[in-house]
Coordinates of C-alpha atoms (C1' of nucleotides) in Angstrom, one line a residue:
Chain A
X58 CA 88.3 -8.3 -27.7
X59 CA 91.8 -9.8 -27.9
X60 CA 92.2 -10.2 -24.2
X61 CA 96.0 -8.9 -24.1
X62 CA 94.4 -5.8 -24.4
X63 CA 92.2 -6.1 -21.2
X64 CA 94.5 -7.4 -19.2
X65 CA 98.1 -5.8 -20.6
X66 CA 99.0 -3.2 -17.7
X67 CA 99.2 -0.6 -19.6
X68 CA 102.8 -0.8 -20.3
X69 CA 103.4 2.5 -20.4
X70 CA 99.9 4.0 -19.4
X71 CA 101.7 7.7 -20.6
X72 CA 98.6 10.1 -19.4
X73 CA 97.9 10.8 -22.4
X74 CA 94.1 11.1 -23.4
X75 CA 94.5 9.2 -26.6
X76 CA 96.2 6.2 -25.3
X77 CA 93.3 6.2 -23.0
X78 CA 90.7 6.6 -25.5
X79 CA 92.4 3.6 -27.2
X80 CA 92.2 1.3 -24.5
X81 CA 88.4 2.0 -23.8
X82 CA 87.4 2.1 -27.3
X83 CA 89.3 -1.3 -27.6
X84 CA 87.3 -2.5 -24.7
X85 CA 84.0 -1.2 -25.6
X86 CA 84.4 -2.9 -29.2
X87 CA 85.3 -6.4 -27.5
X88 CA 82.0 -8.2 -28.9
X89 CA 80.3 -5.4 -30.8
X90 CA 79.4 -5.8 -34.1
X91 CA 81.9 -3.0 -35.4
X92 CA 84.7 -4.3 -33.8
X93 CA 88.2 -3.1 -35.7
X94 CA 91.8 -3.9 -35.1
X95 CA 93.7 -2.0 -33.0
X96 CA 95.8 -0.5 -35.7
X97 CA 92.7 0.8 -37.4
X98 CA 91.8 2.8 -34.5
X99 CA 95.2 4.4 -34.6
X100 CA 94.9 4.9 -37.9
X101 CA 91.7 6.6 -37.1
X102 CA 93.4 8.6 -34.4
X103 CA 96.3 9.3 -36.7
X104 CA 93.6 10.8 -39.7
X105 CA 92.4 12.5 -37.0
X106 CA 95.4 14.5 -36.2
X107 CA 95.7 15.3 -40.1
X108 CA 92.2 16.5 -40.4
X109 CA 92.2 18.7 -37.3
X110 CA 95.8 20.2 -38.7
X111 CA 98.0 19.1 -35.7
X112 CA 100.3 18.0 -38.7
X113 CA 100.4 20.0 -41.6
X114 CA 100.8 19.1 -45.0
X115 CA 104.9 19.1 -45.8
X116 CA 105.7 18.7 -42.0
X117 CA 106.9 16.3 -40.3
X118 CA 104.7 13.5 -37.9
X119 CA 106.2 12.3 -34.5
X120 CA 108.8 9.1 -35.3
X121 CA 106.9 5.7 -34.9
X122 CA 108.2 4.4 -31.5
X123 CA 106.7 8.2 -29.9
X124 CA 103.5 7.3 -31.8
X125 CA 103.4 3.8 -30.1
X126 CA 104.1 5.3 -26.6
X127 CA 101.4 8.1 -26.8
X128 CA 98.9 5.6 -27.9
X129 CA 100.1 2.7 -25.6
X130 CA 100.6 0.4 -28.4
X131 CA 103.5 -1.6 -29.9
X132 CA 105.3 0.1 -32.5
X133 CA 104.4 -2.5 -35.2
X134 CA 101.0 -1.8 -34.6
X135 CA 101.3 1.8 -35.4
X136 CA 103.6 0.7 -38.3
X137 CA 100.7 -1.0 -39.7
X138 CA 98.2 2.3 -39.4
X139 CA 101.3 4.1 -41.0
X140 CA 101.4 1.9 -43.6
X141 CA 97.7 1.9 -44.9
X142 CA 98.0 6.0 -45.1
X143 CA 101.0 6.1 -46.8
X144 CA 99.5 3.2 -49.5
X145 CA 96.0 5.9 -49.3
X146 CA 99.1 8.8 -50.1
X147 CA 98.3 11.1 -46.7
X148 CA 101.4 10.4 -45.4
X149 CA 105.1 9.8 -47.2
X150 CA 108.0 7.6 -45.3
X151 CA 111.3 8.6 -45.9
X152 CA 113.7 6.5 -44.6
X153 CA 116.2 7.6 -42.5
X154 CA 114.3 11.2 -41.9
X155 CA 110.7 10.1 -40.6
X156 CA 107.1 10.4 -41.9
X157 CA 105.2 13.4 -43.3
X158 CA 102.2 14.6 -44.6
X159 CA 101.9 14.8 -47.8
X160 CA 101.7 17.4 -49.9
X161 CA 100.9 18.8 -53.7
X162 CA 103.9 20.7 -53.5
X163 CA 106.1 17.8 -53.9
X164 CA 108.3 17.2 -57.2
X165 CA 107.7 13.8 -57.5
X166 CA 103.6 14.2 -56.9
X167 CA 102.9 17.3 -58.8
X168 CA 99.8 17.0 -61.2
X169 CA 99.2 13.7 -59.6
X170 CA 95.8 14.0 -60.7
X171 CA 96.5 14.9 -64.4
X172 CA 96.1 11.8 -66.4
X173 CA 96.1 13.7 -69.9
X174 CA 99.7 12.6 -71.4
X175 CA 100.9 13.1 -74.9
X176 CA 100.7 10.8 -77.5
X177 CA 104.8 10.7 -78.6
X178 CA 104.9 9.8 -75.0
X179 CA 106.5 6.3 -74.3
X180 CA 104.1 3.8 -72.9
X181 CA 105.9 3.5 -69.2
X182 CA 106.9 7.2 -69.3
X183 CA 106.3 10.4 -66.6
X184 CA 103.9 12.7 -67.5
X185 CA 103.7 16.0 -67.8
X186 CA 107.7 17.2 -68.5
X187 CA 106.3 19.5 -71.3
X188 CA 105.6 22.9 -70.8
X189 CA 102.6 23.9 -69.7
X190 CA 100.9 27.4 -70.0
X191 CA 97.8 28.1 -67.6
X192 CA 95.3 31.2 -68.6
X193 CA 93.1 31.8 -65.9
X194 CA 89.5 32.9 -68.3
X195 CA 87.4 34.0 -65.1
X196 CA 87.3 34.0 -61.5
X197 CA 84.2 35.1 -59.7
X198 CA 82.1 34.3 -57.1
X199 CA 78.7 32.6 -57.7
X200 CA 75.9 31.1 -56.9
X201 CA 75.6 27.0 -57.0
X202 CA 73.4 26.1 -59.7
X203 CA 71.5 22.8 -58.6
X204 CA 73.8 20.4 -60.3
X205 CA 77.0 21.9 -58.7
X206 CA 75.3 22.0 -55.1
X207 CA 74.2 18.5 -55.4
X208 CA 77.7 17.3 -56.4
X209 CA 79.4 19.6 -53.4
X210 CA 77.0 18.7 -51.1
X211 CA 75.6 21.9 -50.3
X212 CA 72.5 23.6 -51.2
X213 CA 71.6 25.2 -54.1
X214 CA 72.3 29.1 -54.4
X215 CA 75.1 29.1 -51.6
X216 CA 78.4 30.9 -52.7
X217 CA 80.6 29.6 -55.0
X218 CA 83.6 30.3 -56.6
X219 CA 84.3 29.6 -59.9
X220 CA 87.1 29.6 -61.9
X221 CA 87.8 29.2 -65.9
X222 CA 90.6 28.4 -67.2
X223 CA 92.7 26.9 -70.4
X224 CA 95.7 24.5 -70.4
X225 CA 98.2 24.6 -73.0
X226 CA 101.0 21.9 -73.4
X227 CA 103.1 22.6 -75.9
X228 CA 101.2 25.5 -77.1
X229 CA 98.7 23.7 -77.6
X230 CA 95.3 24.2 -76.0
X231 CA 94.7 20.7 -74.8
X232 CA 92.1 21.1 -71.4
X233 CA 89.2 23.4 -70.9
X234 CA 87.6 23.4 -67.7
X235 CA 85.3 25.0 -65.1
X236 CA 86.4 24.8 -61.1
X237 CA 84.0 25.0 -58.5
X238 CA 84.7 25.5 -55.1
X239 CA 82.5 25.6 -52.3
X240 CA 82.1 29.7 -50.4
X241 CA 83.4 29.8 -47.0
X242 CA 86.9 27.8 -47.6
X243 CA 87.8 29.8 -50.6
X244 CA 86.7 33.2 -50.1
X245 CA 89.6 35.7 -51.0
X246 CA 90.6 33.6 -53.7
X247 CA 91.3 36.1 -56.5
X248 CA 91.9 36.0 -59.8
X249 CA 95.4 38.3 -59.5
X250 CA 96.2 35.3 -56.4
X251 CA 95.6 32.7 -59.4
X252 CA 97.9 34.8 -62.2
X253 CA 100.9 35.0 -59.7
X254 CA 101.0 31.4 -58.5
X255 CA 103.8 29.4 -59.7
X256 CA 102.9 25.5 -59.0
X257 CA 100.1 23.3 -59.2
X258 CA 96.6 24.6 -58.2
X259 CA 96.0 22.2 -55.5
X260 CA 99.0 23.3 -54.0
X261 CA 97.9 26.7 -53.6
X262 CA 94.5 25.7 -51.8
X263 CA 96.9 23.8 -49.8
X264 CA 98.7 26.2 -48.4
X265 CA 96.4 29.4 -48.2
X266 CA 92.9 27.8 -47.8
X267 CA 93.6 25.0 -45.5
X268 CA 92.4 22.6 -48.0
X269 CA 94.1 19.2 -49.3
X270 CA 92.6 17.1 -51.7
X271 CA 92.8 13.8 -50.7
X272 CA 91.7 11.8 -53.3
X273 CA 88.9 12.1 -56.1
X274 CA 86.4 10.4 -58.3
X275 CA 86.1 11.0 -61.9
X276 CA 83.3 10.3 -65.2
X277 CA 84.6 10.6 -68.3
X278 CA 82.3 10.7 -71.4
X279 CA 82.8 11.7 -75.4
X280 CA 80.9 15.1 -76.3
X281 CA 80.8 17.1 -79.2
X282 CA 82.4 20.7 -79.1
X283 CA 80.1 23.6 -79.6
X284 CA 81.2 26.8 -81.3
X285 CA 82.4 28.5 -78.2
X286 CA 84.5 25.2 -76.9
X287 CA 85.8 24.6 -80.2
X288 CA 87.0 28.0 -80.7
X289 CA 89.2 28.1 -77.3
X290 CA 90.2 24.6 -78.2
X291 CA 91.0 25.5 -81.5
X292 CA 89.3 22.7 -82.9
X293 CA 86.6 21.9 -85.5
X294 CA 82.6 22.2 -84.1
X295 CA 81.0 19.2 -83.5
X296 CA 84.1 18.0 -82.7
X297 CA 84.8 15.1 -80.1
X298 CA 85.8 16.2 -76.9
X299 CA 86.5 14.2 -73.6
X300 CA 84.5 14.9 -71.0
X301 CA 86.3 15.2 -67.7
X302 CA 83.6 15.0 -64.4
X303 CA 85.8 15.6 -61.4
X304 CA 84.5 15.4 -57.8
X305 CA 87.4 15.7 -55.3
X306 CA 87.8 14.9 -51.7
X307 CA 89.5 16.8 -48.7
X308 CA 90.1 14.4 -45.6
X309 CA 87.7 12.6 -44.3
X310 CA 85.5 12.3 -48.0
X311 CA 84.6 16.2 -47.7
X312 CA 83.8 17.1 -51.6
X313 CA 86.0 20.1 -51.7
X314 CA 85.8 20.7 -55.6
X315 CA 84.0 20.3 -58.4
X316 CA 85.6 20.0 -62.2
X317 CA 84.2 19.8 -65.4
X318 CA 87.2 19.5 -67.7
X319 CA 86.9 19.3 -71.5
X320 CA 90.1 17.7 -73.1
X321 CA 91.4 17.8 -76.0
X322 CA 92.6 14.5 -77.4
X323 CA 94.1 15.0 -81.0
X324 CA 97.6 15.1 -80.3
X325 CA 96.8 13.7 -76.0
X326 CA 95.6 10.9 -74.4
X327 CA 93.7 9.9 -70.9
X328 CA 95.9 7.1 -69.1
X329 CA 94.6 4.7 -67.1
X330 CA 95.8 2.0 -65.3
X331 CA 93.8 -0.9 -63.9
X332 CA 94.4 -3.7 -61.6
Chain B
X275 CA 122.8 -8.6 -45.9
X276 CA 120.9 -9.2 -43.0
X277 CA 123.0 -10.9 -40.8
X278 CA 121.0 -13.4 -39.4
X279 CA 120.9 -14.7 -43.1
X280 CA 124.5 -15.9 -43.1
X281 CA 124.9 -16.5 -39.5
X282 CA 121.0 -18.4 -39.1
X283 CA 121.7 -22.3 -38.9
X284 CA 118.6 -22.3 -41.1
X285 CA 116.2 -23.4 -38.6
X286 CA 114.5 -26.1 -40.8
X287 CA 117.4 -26.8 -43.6
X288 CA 114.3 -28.6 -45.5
X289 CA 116.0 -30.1 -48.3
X290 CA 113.7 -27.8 -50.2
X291 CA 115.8 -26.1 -53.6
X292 CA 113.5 -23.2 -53.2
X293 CA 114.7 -22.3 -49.6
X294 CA 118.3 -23.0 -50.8
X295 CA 117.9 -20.8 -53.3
X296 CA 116.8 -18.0 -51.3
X297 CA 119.2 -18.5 -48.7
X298 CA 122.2 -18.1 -51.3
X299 CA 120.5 -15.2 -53.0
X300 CA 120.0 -13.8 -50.0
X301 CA 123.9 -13.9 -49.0
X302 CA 124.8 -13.3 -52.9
X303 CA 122.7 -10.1 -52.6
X304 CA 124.5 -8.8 -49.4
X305 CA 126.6 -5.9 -50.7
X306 CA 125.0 -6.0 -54.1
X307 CA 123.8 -3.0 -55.6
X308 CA 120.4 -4.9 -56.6
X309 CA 120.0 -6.3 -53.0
X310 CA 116.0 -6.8 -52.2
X311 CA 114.9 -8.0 -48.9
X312 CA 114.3 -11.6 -48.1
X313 CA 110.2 -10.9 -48.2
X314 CA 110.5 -9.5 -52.3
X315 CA 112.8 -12.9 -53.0
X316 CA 110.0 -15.2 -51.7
X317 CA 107.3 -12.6 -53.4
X318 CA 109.4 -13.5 -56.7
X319 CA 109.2 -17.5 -55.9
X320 CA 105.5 -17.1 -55.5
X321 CA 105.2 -15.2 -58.2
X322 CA 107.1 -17.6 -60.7
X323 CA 104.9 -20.4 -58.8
X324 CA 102.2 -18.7 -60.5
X325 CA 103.8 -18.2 -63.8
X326 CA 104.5 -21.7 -63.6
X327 CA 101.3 -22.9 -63.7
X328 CA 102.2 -25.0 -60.2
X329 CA 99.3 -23.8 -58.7
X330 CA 96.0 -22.4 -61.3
X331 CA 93.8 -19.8 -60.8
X332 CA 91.0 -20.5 -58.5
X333 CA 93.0 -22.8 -56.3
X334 CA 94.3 -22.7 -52.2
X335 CA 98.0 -22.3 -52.6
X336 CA 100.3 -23.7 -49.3
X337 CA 99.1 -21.9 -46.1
X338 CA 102.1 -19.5 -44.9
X339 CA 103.3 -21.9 -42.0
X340 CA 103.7 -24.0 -44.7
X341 CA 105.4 -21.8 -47.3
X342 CA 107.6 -20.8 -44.4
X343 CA 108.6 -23.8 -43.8
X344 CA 109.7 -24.8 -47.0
X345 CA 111.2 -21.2 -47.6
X346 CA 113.0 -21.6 -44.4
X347 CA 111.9 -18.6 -43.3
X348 CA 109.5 -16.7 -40.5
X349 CA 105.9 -16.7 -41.1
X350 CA 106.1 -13.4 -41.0
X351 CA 108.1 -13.0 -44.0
X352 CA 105.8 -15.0 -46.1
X353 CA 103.2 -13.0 -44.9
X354 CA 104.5 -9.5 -46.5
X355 CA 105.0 -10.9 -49.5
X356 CA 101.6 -12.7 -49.6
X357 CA 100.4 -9.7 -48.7
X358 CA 101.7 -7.0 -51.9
X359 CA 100.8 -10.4 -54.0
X360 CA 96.9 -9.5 -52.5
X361 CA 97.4 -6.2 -53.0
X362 CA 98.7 -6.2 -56.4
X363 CA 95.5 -8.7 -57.2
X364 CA 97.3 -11.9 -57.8
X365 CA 96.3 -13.7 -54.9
X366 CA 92.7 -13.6 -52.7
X367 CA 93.0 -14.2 -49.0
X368 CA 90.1 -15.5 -47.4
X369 CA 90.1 -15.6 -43.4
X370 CA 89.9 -19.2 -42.2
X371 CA 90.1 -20.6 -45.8
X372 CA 93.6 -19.9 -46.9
X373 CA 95.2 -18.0 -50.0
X374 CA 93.7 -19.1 -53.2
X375 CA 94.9 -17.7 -56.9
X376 CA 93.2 -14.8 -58.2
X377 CA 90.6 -15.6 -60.9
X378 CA 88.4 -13.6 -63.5
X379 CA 85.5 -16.5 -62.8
X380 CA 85.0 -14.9 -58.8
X381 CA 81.6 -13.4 -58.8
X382 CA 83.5 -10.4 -56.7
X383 CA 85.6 -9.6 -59.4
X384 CA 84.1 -10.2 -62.7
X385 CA 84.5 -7.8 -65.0
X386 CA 87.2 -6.2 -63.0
X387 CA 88.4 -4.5 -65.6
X388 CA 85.2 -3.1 -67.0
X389 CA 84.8 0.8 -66.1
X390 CA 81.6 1.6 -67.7
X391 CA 78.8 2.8 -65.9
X392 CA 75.2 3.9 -66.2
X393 CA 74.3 7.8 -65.6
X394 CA 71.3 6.5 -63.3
X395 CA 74.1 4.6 -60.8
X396 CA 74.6 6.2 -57.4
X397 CA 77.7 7.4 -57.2
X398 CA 79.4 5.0 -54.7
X399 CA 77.3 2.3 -56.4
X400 CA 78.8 -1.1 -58.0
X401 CA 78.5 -1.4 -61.5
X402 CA 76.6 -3.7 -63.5
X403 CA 74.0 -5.9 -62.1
X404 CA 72.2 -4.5 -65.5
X405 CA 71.7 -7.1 -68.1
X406 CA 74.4 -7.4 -70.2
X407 CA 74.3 -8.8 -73.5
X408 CA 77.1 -10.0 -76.3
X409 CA 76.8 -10.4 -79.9
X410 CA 80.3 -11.6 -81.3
X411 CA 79.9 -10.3 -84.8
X412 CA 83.5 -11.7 -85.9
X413 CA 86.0 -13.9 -84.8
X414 CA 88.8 -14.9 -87.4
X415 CA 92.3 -15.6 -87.4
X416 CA 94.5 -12.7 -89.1
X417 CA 97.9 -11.4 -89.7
X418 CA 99.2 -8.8 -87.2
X419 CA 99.1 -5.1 -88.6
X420 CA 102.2 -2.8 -87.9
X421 CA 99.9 -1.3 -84.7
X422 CA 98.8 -4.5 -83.4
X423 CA 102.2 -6.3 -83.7
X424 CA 104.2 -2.9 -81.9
X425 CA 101.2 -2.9 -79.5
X426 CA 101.4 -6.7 -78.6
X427 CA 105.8 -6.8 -79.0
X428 CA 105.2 -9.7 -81.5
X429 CA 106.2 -9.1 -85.4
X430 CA 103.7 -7.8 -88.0
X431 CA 102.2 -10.6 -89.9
X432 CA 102.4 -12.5 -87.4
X433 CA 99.2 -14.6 -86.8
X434 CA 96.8 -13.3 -84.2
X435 CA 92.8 -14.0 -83.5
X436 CA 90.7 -10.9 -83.9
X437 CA 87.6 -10.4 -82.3
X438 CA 84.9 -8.0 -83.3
X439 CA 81.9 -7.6 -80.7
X440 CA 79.0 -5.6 -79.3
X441 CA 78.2 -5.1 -75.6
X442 CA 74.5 -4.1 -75.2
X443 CA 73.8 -2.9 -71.4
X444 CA 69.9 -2.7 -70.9
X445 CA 69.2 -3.3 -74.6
X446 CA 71.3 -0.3 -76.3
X447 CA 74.4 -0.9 -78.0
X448 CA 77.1 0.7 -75.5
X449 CA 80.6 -0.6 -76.5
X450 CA 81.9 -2.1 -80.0
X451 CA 85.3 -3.2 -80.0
X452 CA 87.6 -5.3 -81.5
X453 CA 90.0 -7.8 -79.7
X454 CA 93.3 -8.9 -81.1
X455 CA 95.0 -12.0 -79.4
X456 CA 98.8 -12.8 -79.9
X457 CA 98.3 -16.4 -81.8
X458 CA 100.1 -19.1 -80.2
X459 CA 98.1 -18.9 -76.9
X460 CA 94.8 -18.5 -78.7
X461 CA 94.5 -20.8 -81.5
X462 CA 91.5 -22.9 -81.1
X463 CA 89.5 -20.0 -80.1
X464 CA 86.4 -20.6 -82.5
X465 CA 83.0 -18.1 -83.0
X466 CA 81.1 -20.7 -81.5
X467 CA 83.1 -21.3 -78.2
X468 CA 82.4 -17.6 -77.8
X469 CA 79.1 -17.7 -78.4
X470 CA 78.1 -20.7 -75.9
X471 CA 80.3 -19.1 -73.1
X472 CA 78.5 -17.4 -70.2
X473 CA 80.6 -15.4 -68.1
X474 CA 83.3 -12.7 -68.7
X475 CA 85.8 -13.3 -71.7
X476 CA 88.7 -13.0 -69.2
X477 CA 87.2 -16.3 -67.6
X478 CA 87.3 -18.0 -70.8
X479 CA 90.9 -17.3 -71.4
X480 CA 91.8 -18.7 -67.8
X481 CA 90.0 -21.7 -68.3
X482 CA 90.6 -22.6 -71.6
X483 CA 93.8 -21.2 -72.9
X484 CA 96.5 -20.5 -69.7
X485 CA 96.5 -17.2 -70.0
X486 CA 95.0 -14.6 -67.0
X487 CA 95.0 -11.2 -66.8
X488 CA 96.8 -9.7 -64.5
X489 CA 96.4 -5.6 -65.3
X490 CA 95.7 -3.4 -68.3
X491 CA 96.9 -0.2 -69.3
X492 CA 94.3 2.1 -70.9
X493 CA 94.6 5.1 -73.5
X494 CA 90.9 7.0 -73.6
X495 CA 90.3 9.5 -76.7
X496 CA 87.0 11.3 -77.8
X497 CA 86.5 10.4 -81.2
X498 CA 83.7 11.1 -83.9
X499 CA 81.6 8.4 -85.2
X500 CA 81.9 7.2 -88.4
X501 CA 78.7 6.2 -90.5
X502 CA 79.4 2.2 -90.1
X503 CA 80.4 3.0 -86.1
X504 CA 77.3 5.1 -85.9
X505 CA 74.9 2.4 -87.1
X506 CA 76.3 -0.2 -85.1
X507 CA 76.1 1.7 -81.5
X508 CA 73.1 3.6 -82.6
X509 CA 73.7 6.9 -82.7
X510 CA 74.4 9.7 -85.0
X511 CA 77.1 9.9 -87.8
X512 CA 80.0 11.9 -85.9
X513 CA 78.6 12.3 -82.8
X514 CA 81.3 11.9 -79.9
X515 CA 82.6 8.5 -79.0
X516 CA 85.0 7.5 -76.5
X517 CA 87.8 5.4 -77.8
X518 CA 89.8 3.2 -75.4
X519 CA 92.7 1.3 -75.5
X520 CA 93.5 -1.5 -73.8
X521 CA 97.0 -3.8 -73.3
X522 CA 96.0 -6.4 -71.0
X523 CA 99.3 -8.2 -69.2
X524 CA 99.5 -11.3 -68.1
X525 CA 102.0 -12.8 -65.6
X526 CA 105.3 -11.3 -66.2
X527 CA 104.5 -8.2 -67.7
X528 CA 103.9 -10.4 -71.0
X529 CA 101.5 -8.3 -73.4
X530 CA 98.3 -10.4 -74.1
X531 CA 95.5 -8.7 -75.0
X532 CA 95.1 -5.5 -76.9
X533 CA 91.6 -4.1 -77.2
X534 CA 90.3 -1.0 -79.4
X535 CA 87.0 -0.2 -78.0
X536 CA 84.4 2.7 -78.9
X537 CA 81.9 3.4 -75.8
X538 CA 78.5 5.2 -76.8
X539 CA 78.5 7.5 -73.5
X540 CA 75.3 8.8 -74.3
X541 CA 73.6 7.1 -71.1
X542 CA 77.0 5.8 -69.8
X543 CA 80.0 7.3 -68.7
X544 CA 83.5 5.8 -68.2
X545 CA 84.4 5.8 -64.0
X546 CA 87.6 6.8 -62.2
X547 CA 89.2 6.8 -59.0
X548 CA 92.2 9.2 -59.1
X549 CA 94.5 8.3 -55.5
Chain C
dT178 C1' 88.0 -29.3 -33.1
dA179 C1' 91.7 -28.5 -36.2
dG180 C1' 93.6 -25.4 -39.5
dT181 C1' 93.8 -21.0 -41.7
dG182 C1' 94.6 -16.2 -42.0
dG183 C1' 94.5 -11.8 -38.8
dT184 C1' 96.3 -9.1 -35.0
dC185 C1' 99.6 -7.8 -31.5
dT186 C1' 103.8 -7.8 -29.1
dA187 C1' 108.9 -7.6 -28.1
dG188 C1' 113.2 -7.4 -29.5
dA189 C1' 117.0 -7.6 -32.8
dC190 C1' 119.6 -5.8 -36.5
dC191 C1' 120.0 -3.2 -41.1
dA192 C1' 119.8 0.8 -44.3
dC193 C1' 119.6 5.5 -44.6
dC194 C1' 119.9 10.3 -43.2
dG195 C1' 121.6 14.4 -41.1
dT196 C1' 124.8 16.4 -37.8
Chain D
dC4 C1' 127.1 9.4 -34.3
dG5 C1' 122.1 9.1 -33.0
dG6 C1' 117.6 8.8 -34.8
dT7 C1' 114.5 7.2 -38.3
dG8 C1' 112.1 3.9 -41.0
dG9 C1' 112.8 -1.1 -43.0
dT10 C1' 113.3 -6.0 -42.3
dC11 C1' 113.1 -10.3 -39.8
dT12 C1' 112.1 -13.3 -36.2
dA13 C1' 109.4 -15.9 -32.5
dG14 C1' 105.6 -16.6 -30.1
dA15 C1' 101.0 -15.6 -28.4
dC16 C1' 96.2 -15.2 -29.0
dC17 C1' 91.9 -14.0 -31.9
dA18 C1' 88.4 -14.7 -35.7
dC19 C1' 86.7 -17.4 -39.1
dT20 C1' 85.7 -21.7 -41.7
dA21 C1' 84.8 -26.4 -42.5
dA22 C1' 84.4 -31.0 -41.1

DNA sequence: TAGTGGTCTAGACCACCGT
DNA sequence: CGGTGGTCTAGACCACTAA
């Protein structure tokens, strides 16, 4: 262990049960074979707090030097933890006003999961400043067939709910996809709740169902449309669609939905970056 | 500006032009509407370093005492910047080794940019240890069309290198794709070198013709087969492919590479990680 | 053992925000 | 103005690597 640790006084041993927990953890790890900095394990503390709820999505955490001080730490250290979650996106520094949790109800972050983009777009341009027109299909609860369960984690039969819906950008029907959420988070979740929402879907489960989807994981394959697809797609049969496989996360890698998404990409594109 | 720019007796006035120059940009920058903080001026030194061709891919670079020094500023500083260089993929630290140039030929890294994977992987699995082969079925030096010249920012009719291959993974035909290179860079790249290369394409254009790839931007489509298409990737006339786009950059945002690939996702899919 | 990056601290000052 | 995050410094010690 780094021995400052061990043999710092405490310098301000605040009687708090975190700062605490620090220290001994610190200690504990000295030689283990899982040893991790010190700003990791505030980092840990800090995901924590933001999976238990003490800090809510849109709110505001405690400034960095009252971080360092409840966990006994300098504040660069917690500076450090701070940093890592804010590059993962759970939390947003502002300067000059402090650091919060993020949200999906933010402008600047809305549909930060919706890589479809039109085609007139310019290469380095936003997404997403056409008008969109959601039309929720269905909304029901279900049953997880053994695909769904496997993907959610959960066993096959349990309650589901399932939604259907079309996107339209432009007018044009572009995305066709089937939601699946896992029963006890979701229940109450209504089709009439869907219709009235103004604002991006995952903002909703945000704020009424206690769930924020972290990040996610996506397969994207080429399939030809069937009669039924093609139809609400308005597109030829046999058609290529994309395929659009989405599995995302709540905090602390919970799968917390299930998408399968068909796109359609005459007059849209998927964008991807890669580093 | 800081300061402690202006005022600091530059603690070690090496007779360095790079530290000089950072030290007046520095004070230039003070009230500028432009101004970036000492750590992104150094991160822009490295970076042209790089760009330069002073220090190659696969090589240590300076340690940071030492780029400190001749920066004539705090370790510290050099470490930030080193630090968003690592992150942003142009630079590898490796603990009690040093800081060495990012490189396609890095067993860690190869085929960074390849985001195809079998149905069968798990799903937090790495891809590819499957046997991969390549069959170059062109390679010719061409004038630029109107969509590769736009796409690369050269003129059309221009002279570029065009490369038309096959990727087999596990013995079916899973991606054809064509390649254009802008021609300057290229010329000299024959059928043959291609052919007696082992190891990722992007390795061949580090070693042989100064040009790595830094990041790509991709643009993914379904598309139907046509009957030459079908053939060559084995599958059915119009069945759904996935079309992707790629415009590789190399240092400085400079357009390099632009690829036109069609993926057979009929056992493999194309994998995302939305954050 | 020497040299490198990795962690941690303490303290200074700057840039930005709201009051 | 006070409080927040952002930058910069100087110095200490740890962990890892190679000779």
């Amino acid at each position: 262990m780094h021995d400052m640790m061990a043999s710092r006084p405490a310098p301000n041993p605040a009687p708090d049960l975190q700062a605490v927990n620090v220290s001994e953890s610190a200690s504990k790890l000295a030689s283990s074979p899982s040893f991790s900095p010190l700003y990791r394990q505030i980092k840990g503390l800090i995901t924590r707090s933001l999976q238990q709820g003490d800090w809510k999505p849109g709110e505001l955490i405690p400034s960095e030097a009252d971080l360092a001080r409840r966990f006994g730490v300098s504040q660069g250290t917690v500076r450090k933890a701070v940093d890592e979650l804010a590059a993962e996106g759970l939390l947003l520094r502002r300067q000059g006003r402090g650091t919060f949790v993020s949200t999906h109800h933010e402008e600047r972050v809305k549909f930060r999961f919706l890589r479809i983009v039109p085609d007139a777009a310019a290469d380095g341009a936003r997404p997403l400043p056409q008008p969109m027109e959601r039309q929720f299909l269905e909304c029901k609860r279900t049953r997880a067939s053994q695909e769904v369960a496997r993907t959610l984690g959960i066993k096959a039969g349990e309650s589901v709910t399932q939604i259907r819906r079309l996107l339209l950008l432009a007018g044009e029907p572009v995305v066709y996809e089937d939601i699946y959420l896992p029963g006890p988070a979701f229940r109450g979740l209504t089709a009439e709740r869907l219709e009235s929402y103004r604002g991006p879907l995952y903002a909703l489960f945000e704020s009424e169902f206690s769930t924020r989807m972290v990040r996610a994981e996506e397969k994207l394959r080429a399939v030809n449309a069937s009669a039924q697809e093609a139809q609400l797609l308005r597109v030829r049969e046999a058609e290529a669609l994309l395929l659009v496989e989405r599995l995302s996360f709540s905090y602390g890698e919970l799968p917390a939905e299930y998408r399968r998404g068909l796109y359609n990409t005459r007059h849209h594109h998927y964008r991807n970056e890669l580093n």
